[in-house]
PDB file of C-alpha atoms in Angstrom:
ATOM      1  CA  ILE A   1      12.993  -3.121 -13.624  1.00  0.00           C
ATOM      2  CA  ARG A   2      14.606  -0.155 -15.324  1.00  0.00           C
ATOM      3  CA  VAL A   3      13.161   3.350 -15.414  1.00  0.00           C
ATOM      4  CA  GLY A   4      14.370   6.691 -16.649  1.00  0.00           C
ATOM      5  CA  VAL A   5      13.449  10.107 -17.944  1.00  0.00           C
ATOM      6  CA  GLY A   6      14.881  11.692 -21.052  1.00  0.00           C
ATOM      7  CA  LYS A   7      18.058  11.038 -22.977  1.00  0.00           C
ATOM      8  CA  PRO A   8      21.528  12.585 -22.763  1.00  0.00           C
ATOM      9  CA  ARG A   9      22.275  15.418 -25.157  1.00  0.00           C
ATOM     10  CA  HIS A  10      25.478  13.725 -26.333  1.00  0.00           C
ATOM     11  CA  ARG A  11      26.215  10.007 -26.489  1.00  0.00           C
ATOM     12  CA  ALA A  12      29.370  10.484 -24.420  1.00  0.00           C
ATOM     13  CA  ASP A  13      27.287  11.891 -21.537  1.00  0.00           C
ATOM     14  CA  VAL A  14      25.288   8.690 -20.888  1.00  0.00           C
ATOM     15  CA  VAL A  15      26.948   7.835 -17.557  1.00  0.00           C
ATOM     16  CA  ASN A  16      26.550  11.359 -16.212  1.00  0.00           C
ATOM     17  CA  HIS A  17      22.935  11.450 -17.395  1.00  0.00           C
ATOM     18  CA  VAL A  18      22.028   8.136 -15.765  1.00  0.00           C
ATOM     19  CA  LEU A  19      23.707   8.989 -12.465  1.00  0.00           C
ATOM     20  CA  SER A  20      22.598  12.608 -12.243  1.00  0.00           C
ATOM     21  CA  GLU A  21      19.738  14.043 -10.200  1.00  0.00           C
ATOM     22  CA  PHE A  22      16.410  14.530 -11.961  1.00  0.00           C
ATOM     23  CA  GLU A  23      15.777  18.029 -13.273  1.00  0.00           C
ATOM     24  CA  PRO A  24      12.944  19.951 -11.557  1.00  0.00           C
ATOM     25  CA  ILE A  25      10.882  19.796 -14.757  1.00  0.00           C
ATOM     26  CA  GLU A  26      11.173  15.974 -14.719  1.00  0.00           C
ATOM     27  CA  MET A  27       9.842  15.507 -11.176  1.00  0.00           C
ATOM     28  CA  LYS A  28       6.180  15.292 -12.230  1.00  0.00           C
ATOM     29  CA  THR A  29       7.107  12.444 -14.568  1.00  0.00           C
ATOM     30  CA  VAL A  30       9.248  10.786 -11.889  1.00  0.00           C
ATOM     31  CA  LYS A  31       6.270  10.487  -9.533  1.00  0.00           C
ATOM     32  CA  SER A  32       4.057   8.719 -12.065  1.00  0.00           C
ATOM     33  CA  MET A  33       7.016   6.662 -13.301  1.00  0.00           C
ATOM     34  CA  THR A  34       7.795   5.302  -9.828  1.00  0.00           C
ATOM     35  CA  GLU A  35       4.123   4.459  -9.238  1.00  0.00           C
ATOM     36  CA  ARG A  36       4.065   2.533 -12.522  1.00  0.00           C
ATOM     37  CA  ALA A  37       7.327   0.779 -11.635  1.00  0.00           C
ATOM     38  CA  ALA A  38       5.805  -0.325  -8.324  1.00  0.00           C
ATOM     39  CA  ASP A  39       2.812  -1.712 -10.236  1.00  0.00           C
ATOM     40  CA  ALA A  40       5.208  -3.549 -12.554  1.00  0.00           C
ATOM     41  CA  VAL A  41       6.974  -5.161  -9.602  1.00  0.00           C
ATOM     42  CA  THR A  42       3.648  -6.299  -8.159  1.00  0.00           C
ATOM     43  CA  GLU A  43       2.524  -7.685 -11.525  1.00  0.00           C
ATOM     44  CA  THR A  44       5.839  -9.541 -11.889  1.00  0.00           C
ATOM     45  CA  VAL A  45       5.446 -11.201  -8.498  1.00  0.00           C
ATOM     46  CA  VAL A  46       1.729 -11.980  -8.868  1.00  0.00           C
ATOM     47  CA  ALA A  47       1.425 -12.915 -12.555  1.00  0.00           C
ATOM     48  CA  GLY A  48       4.976 -13.606 -13.710  1.00  0.00           C
ATOM     49  CA  VAL A  49       7.564 -11.872 -15.826  1.00  0.00           C
ATOM     50  CA  GLU A  50       5.984 -12.528 -19.233  1.00  0.00           C
ATOM     51  CA  LYS A  51       2.590 -11.088 -18.296  1.00  0.00           C
ATOM     52  CA  ALA A  52       4.233  -8.090 -16.594  1.00  0.00           C
ATOM     53  CA  MET A  53       6.408  -7.435 -19.640  1.00  0.00           C
ATOM     54  CA  SER A  54       3.373  -7.687 -21.913  1.00  0.00           C
ATOM     55  CA  ARG A  55       1.496  -5.178 -19.795  1.00  0.00           C
ATOM     56  CA  PHE A  56       4.243  -2.661 -19.019  1.00  0.00           C
ATOM     57  CA  ASN A  57       6.606  -2.701 -22.004  1.00  0.00           C
ATOM     58  CA  ARG A  58       4.408  -0.427 -24.092  1.00  0.00           C
ATOM     59  CA  LYS A  59       4.653   3.296 -24.674  1.00  0.00           C
ATOM     60  CA  LYS A  60       1.157   4.502 -23.781  1.00  0.00           C
ATOM     61  CA  VAL A  61      -1.806   2.528 -22.527  1.00  0.00           C
ATOM     62  CA  SER A  62      -5.332   3.883 -22.475  1.00  0.00           C
ATOM     63  CA  GLN A  63      -7.283   3.542 -19.220  1.00  0.00           C
ATOM     64  CA  ASN A  64      -9.771   1.231 -20.938  1.00  0.00           C
ATOM     65  CA  SER A  65      -7.040  -1.067 -22.275  1.00  0.00           C
ATOM     66  CA  GLU A  66      -5.360  -1.138 -18.876  1.00  0.00           C
ATOM     67  CA  GLU A  67      -8.623  -2.238 -17.224  1.00  0.00           C
ATOM     68  CA  LYS A  68      -9.080  -5.042 -19.767  1.00  0.00           C
ATOM     69  CA  LEU A  69      -5.563  -6.326 -19.095  1.00  0.00           C
ATOM     70  CA  GLN A  70      -6.155  -6.335 -15.352  1.00  0.00           C
ATOM     71  CA  GLU A  71      -9.296  -8.467 -15.826  1.00  0.00           C
ATOM     72  CA  GLN A  72      -7.304 -11.234 -17.569  1.00  0.00           C
TER      73      GLN A  72
END
């Protein structure tokens, strides 16, 4: 499972960006991102990789859509 926040300013800075500390402004996103990653791990173990990928490899999911997926 891969997670991240933002993109490097310049293509050459990818390694530094990936290995750097999160910026203070990113910390709110980091908290929700790690909670979602934990849910993705659980879904992978319980329901399998394909179902987890189907559920989590989307940009934004409405609460209602998320509840419908969990019922399946």
